[in-house]
mmCIF file of C-alpha atoms in Angstrom:
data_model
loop_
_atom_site.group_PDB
_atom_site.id
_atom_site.type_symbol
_atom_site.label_atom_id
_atom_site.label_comp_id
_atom_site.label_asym_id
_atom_site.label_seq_id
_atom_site.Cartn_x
_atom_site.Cartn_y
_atom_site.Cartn_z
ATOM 1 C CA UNK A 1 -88.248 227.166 51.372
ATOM 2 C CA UNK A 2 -87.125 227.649 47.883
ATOM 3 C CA UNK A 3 -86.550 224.686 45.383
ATOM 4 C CA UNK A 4 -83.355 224.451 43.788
ATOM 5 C CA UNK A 5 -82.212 226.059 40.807
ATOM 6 C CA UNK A 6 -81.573 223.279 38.132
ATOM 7 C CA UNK A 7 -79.902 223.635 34.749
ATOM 8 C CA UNK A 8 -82.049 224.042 31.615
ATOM 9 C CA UNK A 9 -81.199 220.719 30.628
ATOM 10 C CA UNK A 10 -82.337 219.089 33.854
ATOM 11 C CA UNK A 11 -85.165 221.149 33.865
ATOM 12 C CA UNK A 12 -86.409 219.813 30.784
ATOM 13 C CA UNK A 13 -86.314 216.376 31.987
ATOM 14 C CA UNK A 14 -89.510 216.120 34.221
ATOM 15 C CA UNK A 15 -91.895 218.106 31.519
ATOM 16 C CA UNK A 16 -94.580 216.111 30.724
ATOM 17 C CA UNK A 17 -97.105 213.718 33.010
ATOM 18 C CA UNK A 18 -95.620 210.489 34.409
ATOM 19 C CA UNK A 19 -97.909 208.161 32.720
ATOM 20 C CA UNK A 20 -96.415 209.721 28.708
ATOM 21 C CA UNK A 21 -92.589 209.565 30.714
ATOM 22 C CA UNK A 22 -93.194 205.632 31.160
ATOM 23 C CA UNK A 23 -93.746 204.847 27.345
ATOM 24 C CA UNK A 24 -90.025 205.318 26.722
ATOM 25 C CA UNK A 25 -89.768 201.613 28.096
ATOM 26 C CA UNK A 26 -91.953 197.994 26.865
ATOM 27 C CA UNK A 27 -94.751 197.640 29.552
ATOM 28 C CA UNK A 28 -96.834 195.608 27.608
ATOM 29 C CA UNK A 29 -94.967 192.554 26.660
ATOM 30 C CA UNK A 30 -96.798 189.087 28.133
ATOM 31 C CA UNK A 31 -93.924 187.611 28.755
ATOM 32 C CA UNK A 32 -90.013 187.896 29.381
ATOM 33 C CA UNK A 33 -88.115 188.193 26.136
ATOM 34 C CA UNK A 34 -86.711 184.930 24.885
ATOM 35 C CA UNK A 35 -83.694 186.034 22.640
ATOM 36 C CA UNK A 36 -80.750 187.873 22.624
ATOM 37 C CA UNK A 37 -81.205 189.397 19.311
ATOM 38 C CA UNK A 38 -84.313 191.120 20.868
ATOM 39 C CA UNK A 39 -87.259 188.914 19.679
ATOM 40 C CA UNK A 40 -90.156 189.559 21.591
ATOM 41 C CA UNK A 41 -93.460 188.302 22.891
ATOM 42 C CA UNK A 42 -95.973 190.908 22.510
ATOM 43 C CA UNK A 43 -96.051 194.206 21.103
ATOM 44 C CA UNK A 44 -93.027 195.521 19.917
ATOM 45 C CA UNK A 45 -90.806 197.854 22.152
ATOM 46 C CA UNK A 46 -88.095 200.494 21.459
ATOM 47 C CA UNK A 47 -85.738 199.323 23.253
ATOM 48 C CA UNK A 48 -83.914 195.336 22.865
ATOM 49 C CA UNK A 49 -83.651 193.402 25.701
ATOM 50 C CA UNK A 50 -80.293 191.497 26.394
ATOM 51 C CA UNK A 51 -81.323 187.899 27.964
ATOM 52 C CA UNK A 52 -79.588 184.584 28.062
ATOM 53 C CA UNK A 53 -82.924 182.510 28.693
ATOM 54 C CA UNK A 54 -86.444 181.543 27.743
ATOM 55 C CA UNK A 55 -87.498 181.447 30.817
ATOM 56 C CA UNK A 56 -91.024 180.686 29.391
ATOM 57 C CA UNK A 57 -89.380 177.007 28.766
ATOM 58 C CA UNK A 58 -87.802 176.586 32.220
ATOM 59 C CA UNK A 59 -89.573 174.719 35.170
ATOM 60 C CA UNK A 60 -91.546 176.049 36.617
ATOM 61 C CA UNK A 61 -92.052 178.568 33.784
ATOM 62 C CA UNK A 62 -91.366 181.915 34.393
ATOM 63 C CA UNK A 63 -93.343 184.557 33.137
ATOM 64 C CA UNK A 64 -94.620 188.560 32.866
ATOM 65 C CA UNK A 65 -98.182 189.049 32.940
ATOM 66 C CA UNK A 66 -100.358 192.439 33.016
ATOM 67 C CA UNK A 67 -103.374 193.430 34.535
ATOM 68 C CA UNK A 68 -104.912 191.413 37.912
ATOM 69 C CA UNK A 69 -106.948 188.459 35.409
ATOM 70 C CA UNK A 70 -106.641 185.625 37.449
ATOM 71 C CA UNK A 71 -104.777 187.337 40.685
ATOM 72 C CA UNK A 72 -105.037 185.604 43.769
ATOM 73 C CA UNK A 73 -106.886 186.880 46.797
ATOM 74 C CA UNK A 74 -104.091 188.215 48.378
ATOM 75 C CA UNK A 75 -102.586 190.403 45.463
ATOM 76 C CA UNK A 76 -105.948 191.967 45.278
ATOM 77 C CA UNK A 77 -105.854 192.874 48.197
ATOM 78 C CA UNK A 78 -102.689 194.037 48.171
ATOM 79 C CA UNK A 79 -103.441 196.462 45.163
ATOM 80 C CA UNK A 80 -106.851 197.242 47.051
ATOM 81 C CA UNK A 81 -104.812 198.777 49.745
ATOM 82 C CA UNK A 82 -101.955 200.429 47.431
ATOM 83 C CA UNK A 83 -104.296 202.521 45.566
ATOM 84 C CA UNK A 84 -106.617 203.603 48.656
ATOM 85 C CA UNK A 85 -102.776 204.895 49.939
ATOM 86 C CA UNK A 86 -103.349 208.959 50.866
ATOM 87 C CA UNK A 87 -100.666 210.705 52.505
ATOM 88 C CA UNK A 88 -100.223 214.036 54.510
ATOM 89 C CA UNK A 89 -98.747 216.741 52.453
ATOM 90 C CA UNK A 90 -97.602 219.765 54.675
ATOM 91 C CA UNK A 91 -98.537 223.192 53.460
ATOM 92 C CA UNK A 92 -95.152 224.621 53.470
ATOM 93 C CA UNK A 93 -93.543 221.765 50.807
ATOM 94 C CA UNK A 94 -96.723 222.056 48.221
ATOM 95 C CA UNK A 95 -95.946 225.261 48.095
ATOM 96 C CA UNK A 96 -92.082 224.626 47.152
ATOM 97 C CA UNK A 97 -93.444 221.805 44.894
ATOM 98 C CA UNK A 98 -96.142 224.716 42.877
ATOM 99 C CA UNK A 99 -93.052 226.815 42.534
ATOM 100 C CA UNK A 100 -90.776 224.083 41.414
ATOM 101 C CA UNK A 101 -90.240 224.210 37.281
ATOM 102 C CA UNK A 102 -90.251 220.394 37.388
ATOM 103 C CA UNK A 103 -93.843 219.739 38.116
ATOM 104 C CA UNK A 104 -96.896 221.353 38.252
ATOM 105 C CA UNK A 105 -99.944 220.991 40.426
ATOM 106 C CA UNK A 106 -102.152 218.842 38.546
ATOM 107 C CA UNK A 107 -99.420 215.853 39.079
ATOM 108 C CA UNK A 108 -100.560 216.640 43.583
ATOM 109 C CA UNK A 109 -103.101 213.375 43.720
ATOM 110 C CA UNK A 110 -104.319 211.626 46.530
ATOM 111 C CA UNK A 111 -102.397 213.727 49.241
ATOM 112 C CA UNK A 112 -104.011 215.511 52.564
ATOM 113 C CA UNK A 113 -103.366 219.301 53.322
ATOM 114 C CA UNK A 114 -101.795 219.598 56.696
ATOM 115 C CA UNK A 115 -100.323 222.320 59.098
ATOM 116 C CA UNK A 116 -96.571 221.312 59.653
ATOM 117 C CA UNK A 117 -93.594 221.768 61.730
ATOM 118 C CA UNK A 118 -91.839 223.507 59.500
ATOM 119 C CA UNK A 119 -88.258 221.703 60.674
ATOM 120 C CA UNK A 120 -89.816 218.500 59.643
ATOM 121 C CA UNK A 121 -90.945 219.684 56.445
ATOM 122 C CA UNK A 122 -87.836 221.311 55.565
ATOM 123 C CA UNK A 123 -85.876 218.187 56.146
ATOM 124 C CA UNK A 124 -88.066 216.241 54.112
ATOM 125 C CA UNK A 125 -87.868 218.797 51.298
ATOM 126 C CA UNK A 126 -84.216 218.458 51.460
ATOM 127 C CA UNK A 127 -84.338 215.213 50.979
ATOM 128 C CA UNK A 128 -86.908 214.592 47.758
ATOM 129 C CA UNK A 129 -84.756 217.733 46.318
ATOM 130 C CA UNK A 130 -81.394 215.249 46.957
ATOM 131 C CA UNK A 131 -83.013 212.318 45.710
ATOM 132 C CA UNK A 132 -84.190 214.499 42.056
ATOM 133 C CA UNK A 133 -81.265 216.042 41.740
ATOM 134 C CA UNK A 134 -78.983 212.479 42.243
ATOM 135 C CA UNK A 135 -81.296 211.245 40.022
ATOM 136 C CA UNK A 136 -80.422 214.047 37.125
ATOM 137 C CA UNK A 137 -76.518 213.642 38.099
ATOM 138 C CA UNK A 138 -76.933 209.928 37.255
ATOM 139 C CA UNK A 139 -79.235 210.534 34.481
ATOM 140 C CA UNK A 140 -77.285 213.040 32.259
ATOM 141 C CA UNK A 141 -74.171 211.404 33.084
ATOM 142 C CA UNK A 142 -75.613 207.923 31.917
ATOM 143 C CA UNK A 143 -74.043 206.757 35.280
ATOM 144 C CA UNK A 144 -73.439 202.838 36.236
ATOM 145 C CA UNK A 145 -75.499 200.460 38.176
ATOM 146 C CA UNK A 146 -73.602 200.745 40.968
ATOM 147 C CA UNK A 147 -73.783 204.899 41.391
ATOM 148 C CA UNK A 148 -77.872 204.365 40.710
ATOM 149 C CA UNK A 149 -77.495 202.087 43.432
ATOM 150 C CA UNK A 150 -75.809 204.110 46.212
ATOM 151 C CA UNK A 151 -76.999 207.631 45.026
ATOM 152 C CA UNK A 152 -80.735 206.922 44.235
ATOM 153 C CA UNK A 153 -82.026 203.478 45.156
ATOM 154 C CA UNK A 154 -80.791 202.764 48.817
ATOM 155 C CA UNK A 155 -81.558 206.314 50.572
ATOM 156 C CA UNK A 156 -84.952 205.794 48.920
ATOM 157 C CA UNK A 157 -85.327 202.377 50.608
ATOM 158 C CA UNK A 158 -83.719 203.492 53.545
ATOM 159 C CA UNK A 159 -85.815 206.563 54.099
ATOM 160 C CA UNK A 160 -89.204 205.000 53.752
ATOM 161 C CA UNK A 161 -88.349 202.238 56.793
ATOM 162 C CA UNK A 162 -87.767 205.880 58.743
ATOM 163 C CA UNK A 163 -91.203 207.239 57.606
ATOM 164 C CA UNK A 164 -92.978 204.060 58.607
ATOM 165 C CA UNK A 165 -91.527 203.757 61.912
ATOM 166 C CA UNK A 166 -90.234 199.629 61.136
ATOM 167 C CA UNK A 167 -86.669 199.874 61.838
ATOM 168 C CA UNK A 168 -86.987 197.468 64.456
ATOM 169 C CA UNK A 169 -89.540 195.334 62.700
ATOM 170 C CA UNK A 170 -88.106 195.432 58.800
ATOM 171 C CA UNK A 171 -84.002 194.676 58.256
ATOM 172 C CA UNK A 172 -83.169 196.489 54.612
ATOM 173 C CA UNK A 173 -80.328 193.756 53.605
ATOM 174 C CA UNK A 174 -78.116 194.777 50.375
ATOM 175 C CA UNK A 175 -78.090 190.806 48.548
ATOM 176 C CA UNK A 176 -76.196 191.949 45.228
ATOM 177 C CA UNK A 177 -73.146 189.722 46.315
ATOM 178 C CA UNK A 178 -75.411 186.865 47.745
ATOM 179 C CA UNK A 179 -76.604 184.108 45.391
ATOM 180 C CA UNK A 180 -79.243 180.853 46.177
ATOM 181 C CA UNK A 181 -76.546 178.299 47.389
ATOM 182 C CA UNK A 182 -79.092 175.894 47.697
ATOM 183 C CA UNK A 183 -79.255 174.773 44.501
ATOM 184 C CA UNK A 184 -81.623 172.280 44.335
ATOM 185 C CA UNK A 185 -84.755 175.418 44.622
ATOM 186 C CA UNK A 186 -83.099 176.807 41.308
ATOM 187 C CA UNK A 187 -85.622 176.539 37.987
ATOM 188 C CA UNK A 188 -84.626 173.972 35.642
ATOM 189 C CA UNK A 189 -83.839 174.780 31.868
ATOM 190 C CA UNK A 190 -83.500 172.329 29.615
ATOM 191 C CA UNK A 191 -82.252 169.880 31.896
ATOM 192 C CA UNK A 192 -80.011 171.981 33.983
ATOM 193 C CA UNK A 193 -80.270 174.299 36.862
ATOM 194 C CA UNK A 194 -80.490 177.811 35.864
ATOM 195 C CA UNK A 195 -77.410 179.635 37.447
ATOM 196 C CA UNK A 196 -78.326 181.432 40.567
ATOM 197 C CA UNK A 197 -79.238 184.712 39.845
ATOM 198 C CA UNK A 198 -78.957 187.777 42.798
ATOM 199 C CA UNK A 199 -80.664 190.845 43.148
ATOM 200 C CA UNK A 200 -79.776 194.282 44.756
ATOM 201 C CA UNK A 201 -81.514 194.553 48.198
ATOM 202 C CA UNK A 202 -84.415 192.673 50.202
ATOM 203 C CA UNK A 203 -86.689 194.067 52.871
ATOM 204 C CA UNK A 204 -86.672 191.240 55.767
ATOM 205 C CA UNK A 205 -88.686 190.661 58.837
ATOM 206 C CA UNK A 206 -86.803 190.972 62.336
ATOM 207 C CA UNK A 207 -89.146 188.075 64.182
ATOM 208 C CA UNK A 208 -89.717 188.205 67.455
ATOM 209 C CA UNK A 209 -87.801 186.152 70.239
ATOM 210 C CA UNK A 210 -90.640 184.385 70.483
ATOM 211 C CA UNK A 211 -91.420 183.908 66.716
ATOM 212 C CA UNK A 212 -87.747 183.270 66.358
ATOM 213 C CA UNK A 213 -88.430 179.796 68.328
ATOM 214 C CA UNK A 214 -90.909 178.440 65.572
ATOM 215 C CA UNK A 215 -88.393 179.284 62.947
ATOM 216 C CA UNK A 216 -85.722 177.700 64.556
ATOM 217 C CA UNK A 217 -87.833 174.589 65.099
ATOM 218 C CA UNK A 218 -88.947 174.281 61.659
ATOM 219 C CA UNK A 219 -85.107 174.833 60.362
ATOM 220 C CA UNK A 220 -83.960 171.785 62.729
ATOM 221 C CA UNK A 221 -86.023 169.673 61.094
ATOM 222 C CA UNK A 222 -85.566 170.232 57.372
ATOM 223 C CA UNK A 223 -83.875 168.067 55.546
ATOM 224 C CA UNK A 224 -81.768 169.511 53.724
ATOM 225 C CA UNK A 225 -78.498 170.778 54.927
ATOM 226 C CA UNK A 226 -79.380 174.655 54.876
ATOM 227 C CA UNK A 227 -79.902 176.415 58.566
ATOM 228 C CA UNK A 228 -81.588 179.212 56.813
ATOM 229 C CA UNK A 229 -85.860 179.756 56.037
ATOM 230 C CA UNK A 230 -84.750 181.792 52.966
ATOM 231 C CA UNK A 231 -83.073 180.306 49.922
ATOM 232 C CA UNK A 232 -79.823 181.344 51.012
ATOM 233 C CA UNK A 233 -77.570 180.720 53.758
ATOM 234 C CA UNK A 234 -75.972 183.892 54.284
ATOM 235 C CA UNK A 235 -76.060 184.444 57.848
ATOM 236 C CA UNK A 236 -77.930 188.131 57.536
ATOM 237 C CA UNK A 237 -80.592 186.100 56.159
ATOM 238 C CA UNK A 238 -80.987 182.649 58.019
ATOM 239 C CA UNK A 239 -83.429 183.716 60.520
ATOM 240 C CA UNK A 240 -85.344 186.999 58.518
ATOM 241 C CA UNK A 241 -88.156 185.800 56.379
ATOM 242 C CA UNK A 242 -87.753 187.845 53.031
ATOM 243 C CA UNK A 243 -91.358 189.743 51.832
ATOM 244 C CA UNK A 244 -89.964 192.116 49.487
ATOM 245 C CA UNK A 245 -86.782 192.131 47.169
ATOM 246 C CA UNK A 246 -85.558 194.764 44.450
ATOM 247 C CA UNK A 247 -83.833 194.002 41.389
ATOM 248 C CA UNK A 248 -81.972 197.793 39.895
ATOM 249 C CA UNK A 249 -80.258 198.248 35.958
ATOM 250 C CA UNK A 250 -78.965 201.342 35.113
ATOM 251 C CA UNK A 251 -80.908 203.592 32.318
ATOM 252 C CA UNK A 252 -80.643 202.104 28.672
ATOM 253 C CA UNK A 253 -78.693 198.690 29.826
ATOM 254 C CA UNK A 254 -80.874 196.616 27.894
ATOM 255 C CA UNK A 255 -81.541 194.322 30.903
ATOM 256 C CA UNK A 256 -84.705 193.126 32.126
ATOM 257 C CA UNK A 257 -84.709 193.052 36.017
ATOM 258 C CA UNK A 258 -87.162 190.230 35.508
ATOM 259 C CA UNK A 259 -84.563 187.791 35.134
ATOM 260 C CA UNK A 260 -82.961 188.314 38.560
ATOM 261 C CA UNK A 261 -86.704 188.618 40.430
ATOM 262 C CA UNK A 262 -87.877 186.007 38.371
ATOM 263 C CA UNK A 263 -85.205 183.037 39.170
ATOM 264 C CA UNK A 264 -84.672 184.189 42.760
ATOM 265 C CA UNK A 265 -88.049 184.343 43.148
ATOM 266 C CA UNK A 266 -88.817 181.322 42.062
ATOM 267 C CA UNK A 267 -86.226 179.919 44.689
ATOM 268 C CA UNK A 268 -87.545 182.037 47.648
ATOM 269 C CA UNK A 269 -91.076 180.229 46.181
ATOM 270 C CA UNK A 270 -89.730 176.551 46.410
ATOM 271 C CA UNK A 271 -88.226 177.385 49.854
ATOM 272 C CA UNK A 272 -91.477 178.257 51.183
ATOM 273 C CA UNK A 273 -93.266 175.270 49.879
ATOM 274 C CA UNK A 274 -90.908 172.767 51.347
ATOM 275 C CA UNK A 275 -91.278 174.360 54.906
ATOM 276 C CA UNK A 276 -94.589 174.608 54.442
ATOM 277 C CA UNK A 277 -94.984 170.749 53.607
ATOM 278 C CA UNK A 278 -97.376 168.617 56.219
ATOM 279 C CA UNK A 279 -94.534 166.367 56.914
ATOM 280 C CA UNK A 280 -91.189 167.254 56.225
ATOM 281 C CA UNK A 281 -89.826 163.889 54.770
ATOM 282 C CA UNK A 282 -93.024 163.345 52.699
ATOM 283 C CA UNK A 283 -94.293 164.266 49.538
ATOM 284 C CA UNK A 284 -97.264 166.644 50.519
ATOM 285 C CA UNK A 285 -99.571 169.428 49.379
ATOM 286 C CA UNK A 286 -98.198 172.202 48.919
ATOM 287 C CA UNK A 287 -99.244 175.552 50.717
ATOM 288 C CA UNK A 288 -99.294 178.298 48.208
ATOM 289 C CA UNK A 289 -96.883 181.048 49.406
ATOM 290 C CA UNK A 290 -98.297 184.321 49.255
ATOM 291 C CA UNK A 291 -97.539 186.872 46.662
ATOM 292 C CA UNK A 292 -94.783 189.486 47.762
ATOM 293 C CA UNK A 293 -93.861 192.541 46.329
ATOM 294 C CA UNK A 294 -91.309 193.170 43.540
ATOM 295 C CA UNK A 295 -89.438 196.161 42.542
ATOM 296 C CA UNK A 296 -88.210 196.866 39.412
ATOM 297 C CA UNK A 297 -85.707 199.655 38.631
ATOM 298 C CA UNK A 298 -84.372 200.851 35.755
ATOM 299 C CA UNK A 299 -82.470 204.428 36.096
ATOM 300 C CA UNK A 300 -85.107 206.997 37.154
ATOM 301 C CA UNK A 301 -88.239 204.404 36.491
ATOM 302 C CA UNK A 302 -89.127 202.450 39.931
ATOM 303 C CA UNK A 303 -91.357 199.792 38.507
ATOM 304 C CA UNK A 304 -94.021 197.460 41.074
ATOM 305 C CA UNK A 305 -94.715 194.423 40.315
ATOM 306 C CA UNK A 306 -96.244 191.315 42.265
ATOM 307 C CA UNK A 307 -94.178 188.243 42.627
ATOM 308 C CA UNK A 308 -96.417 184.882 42.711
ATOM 309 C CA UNK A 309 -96.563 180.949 42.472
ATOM 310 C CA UNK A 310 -99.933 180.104 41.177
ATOM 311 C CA UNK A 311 -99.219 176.382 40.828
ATOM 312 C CA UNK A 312 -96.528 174.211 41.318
ATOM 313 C CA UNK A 313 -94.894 174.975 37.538
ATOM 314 C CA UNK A 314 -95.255 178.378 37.154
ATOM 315 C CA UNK A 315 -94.206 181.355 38.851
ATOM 316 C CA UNK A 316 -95.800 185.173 37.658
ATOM 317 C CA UNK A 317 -93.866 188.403 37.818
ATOM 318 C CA UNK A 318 -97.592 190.531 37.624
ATOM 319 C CA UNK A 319 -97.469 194.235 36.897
ATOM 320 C CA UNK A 320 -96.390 196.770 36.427
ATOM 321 C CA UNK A 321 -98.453 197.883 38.949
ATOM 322 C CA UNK A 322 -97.323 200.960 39.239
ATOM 323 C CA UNK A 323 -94.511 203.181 37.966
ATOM 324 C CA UNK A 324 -92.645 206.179 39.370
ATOM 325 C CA UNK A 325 -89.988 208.530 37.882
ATOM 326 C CA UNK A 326 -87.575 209.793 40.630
ATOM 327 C CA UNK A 327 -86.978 213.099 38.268
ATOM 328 C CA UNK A 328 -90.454 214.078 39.609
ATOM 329 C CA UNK A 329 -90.755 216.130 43.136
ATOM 330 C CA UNK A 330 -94.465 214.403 43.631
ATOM 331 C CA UNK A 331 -93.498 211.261 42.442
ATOM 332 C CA UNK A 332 -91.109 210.444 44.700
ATOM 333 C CA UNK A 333 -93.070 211.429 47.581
ATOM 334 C CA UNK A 334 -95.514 209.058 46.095
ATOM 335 C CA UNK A 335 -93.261 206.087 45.891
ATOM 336 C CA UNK A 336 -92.018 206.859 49.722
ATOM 337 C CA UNK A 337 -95.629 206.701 50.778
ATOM 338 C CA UNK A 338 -96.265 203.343 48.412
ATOM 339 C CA UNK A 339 -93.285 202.263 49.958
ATOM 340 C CA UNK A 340 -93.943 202.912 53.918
ATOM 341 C CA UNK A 341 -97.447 201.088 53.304
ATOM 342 C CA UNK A 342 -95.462 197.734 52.164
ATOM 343 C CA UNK A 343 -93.594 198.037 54.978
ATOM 344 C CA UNK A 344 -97.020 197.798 57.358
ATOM 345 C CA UNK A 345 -98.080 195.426 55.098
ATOM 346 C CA UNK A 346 -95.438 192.978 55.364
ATOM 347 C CA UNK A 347 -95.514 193.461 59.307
ATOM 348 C CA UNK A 348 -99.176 193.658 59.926
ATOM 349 C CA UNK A 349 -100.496 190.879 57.396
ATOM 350 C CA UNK A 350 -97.065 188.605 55.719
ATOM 351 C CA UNK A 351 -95.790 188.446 59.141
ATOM 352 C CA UNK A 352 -98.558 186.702 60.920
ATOM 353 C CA UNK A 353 -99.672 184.670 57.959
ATOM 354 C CA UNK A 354 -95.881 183.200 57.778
ATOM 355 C CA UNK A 355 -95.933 182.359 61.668
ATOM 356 C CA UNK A 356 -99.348 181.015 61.135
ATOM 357 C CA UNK A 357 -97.846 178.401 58.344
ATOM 358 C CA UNK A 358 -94.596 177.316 60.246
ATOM 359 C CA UNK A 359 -96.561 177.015 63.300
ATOM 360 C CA UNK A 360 -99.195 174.237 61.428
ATOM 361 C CA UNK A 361 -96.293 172.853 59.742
ATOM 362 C CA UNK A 362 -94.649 171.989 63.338
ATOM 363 C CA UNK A 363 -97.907 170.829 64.593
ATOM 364 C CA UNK A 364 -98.995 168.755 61.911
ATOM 365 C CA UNK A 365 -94.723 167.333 62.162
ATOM 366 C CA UNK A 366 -94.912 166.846 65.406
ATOM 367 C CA UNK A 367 -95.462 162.676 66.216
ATOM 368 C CA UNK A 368 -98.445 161.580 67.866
ATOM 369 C CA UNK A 369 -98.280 160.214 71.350
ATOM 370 C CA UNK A 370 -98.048 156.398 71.949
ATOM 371 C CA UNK A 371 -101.552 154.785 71.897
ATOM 372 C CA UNK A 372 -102.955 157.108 69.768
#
């Protein structure tokens, strides 16, 4: 199996280790940047950010933070279980990778030598060379969002539900044409609801029939006119509990993808907390939602970050906590594997958590029998 022959100029593009690749971009910065002439919070970065909002001054407040100080319990564990991530490497592709003029074999962490079927192995090999060289098509040719989008982004996302084995536990569900129709979960800024903002795709959970009974339940009675448990009403999404959402700008754009995770975050946030309330027509503690997974992208860079609502005013976009370059043969199979072990966590521990929390809500809704 011999990698493919790429032009010098392509070639030149993956020299280097990941982590000095990743300080082309502002990773530091505390907080989302509040103008549009490229003020910033934090240190300074070479690049300008385009925004329309301080989202710092919206409510809840929106904001970037680094490093896990004050992380909940479950983003913890989260990253606990991330970085302990080790996958099988077959013999036949490190050897294509240790030929490959892109990489060399001190970037090979955390992977297992196995014996392979070399079929398999090929057609994975075909498919991490695909996804590099898309990525140098789109790169070179300072491509749109959109060509990112279909060439790069999606087979990614679509690939990694095949190595994981959850296509019929995890729906992949492009949202870039769906907004938050119900308005009322939208942040506030300065006395007015932010406009909704959308992002590319969302990973959703497929309940089953007999989880889909407690969801339909707690959507009967809430009292707002939305027949939906996510903070849209697009039918693709009524009955699929969102875990996991990706926000993609092209290379150089200027855009953060905060924005978009931020303020549809912060609806999927306020959704939660209203089905989660102890009575649906009272004012009640809230249940803090759990922290989900956010993805970043900008061109080649596939940035992690954790999504969370600490308190009832402020929501945290947390991270990076990780970043990948898809011009990198290893990295890619990296972000697949980071990727597939999402997917198990959003079926083996946000899944039951979520029916665990509409099922209490419906008890604790339910009226209590005459005479007692």
């Amino acid at each position: 199996m011999d990698p493919p022959d790429l032009p010098p100029k392509r070639r030149a593009l993956g020299n280097g280790p990941p982590q000095d690749r990743s300080q082309r971009y502002d990773t530091k910065s505390s907080h989302v940047d509040t103008t549009s002439s490229g003020g910033k919070s934090g240190p300074s970065s070479p690049r300008k950010r385009r925004l329309d909002l301080d989202l710092d001054a919206s409510y809840p407040k929106i904001h970037k933070t680094v490093g896990l100080e004050n992380a909940s319990n479950d983003e913890i564990s989260l990253r606990l279980r991330l970085d302990q991530v080790r996958y099988e490497l077959p013999v036949s592709l490190k050897q294509a990778i240790e030929t490959s003029t892109l990489i060399g074999t001190t970037n090979l962490r955390g992977y297992d030598l196995v014996d392979d079927d070399p079929k398999i192995s090929e057609s994975l090999w075909k498919f991490v060379s695909s996804i590099q060289e898309a990525t140098c098509l789109c790169f070179n040719e300072e491509r749109p969002e959109e060509s990112w989008s279909d060439l790069v982004v999606y087979k990614i996302l679509d690939y990694s539900l095949r190595l994981a084995g959850r296509r019929n536990n995890i729906q992949l569900i492009t949202t870039k044409h769906i907004s938050v129709d119900q308005l009322h979960l939208l942040p506030v800024y300065k006395g007015i609801r932010i406009q909704s903002r959308k992002v590319n795709y969302a990973f959703c959970l497929d309940p089953k029939e007999d989880e889909l009974d407690f969801v339909k339940d707690v959507i009967v009675q809430y009292p707002y006119d939305c027949d939906s448990v996510n903070q849209s009403n697009e039918r693709m999404l009524r009955r699929r509990p969102i875990f996991s959402n990706i926000e993609i700008k092209r290379l150089h754009s200027g855009q953060d993808p905060g924005i978009q995770l931020g303020t549809w975050c912060a609806a999927g946030f306020a959704k939660s907390a209203e089905l989660f309330q102890t009575s649906f027509f009272e004012k009640a503690n809230e249940i803090v939602p759990m922290s989900i997974p956010v993805w970043g992208i900008e061109g080649d860079e596939w940035r992690l970050y954790f999504a969370s609502k600490p308190t009832h005013d402020e929501v945290v976009i947390r991270g990076p906590i990780y970043t990948f370059s898809t011009l990198s043969y290893v990295e890619i199979i990296s972000l697949l594997n980071v990727l597939r072990e999402i997917h198990h966590w959003g079926v083996d521990i946000y899944r039951p958590w979520l029916i665990s929390c509409l099922k209490n809500t419906m008890m604790r809704a339910a009226p209590n029998p005459i005479g007692q």
